[in-house]
PDB file of C-alpha atoms in Angstrom:
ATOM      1  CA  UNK A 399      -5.836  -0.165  24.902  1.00 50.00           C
ATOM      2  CA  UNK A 400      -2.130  -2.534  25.506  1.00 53.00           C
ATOM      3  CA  UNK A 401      -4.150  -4.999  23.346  1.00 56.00           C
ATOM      4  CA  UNK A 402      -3.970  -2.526  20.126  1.00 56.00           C
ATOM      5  CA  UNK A 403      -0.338  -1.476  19.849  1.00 58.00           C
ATOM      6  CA  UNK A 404       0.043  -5.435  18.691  1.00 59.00           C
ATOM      7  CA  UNK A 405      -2.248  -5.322  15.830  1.00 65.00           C
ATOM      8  CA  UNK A 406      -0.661  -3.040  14.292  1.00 63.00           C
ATOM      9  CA  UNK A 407       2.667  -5.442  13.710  1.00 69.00           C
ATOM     10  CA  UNK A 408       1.229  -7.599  11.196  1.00 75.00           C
ATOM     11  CA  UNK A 409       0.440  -4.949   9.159  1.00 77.00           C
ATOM     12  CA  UNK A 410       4.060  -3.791   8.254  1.00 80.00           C
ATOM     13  CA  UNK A 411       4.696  -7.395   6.589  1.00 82.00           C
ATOM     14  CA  UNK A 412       1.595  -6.858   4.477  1.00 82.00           C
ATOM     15  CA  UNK A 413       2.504  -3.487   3.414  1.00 83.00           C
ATOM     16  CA  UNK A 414       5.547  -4.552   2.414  1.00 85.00           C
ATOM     17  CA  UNK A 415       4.380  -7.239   0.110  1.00 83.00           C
ATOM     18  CA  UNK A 416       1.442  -5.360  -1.206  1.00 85.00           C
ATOM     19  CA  UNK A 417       3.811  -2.299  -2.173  1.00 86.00           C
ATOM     20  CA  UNK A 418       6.164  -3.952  -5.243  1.00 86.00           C
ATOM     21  CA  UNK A 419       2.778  -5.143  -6.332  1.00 85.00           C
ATOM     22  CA  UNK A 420       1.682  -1.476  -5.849  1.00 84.00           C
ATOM     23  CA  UNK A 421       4.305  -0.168  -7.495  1.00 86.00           C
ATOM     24  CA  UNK A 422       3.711  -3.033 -10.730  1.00 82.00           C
ATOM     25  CA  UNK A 423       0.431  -1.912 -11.018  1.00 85.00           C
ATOM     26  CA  UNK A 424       0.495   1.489 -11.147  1.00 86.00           C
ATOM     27  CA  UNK A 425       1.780   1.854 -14.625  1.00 86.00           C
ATOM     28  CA  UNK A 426      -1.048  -0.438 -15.429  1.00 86.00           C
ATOM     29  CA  UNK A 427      -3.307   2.080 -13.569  1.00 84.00           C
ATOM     30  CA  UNK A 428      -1.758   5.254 -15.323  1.00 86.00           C
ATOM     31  CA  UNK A 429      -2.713   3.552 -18.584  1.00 85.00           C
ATOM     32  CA  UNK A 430      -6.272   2.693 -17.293  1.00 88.00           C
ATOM     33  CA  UNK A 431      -6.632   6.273 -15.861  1.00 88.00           C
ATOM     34  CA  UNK A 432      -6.980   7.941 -19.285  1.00 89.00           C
ATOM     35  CA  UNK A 433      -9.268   5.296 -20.805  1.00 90.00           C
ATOM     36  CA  UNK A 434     -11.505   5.837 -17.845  1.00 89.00           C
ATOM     37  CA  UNK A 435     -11.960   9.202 -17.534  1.00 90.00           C
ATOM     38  CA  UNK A 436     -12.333   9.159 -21.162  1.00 88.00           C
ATOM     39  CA  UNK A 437     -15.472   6.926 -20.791  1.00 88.00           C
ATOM     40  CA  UNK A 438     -16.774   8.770 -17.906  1.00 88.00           C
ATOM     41  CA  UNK A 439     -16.392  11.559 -19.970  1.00 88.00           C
ATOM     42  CA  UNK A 440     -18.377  10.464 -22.641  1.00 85.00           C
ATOM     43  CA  UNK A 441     -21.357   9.286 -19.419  1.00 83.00           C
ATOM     44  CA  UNK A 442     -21.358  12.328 -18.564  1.00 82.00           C
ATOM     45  CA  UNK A 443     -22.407  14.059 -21.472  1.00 80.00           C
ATOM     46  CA  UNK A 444     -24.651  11.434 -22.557  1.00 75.00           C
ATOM     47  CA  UNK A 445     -26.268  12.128 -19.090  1.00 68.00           C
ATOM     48  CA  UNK A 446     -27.870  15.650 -20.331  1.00 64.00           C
ATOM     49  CA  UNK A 447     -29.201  14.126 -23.612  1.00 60.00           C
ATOM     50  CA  UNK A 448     -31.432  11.444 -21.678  1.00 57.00           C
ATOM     51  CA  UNK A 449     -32.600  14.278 -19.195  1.00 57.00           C
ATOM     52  CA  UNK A 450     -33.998  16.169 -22.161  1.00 54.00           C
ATOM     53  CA  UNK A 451     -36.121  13.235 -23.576  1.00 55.00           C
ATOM     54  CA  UNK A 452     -37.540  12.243 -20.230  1.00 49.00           C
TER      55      UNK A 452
END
């Protein structure tokens, strides 16, 4: 179990690097969010239509 506590170190310098980049792409991701549920959207209710023909 002593052998654990350690790992977890390394992780805080990773977290803070990954976290500006977080934080860059999240406007991307706000911007994505809409076009995907928009297209899952759309999957979804051309999901019904190809249960009818088969």
């Amino acid at each position: 179990m002593g052998n654990k506590t350690p790992d977890i170190f390394p992780i805080l310098p990773l977290a803070s690097c990954l976290l500006p980049l977080a934080s860059c792409l999240l406007p991307l991701a706000s911007c994505l969010l809409p076009l995907a549920s928009c297209l899952f959207k759309q999957f979804v209710c051309l999901q019904p239509r190809y249960k009818g023909y088969s």
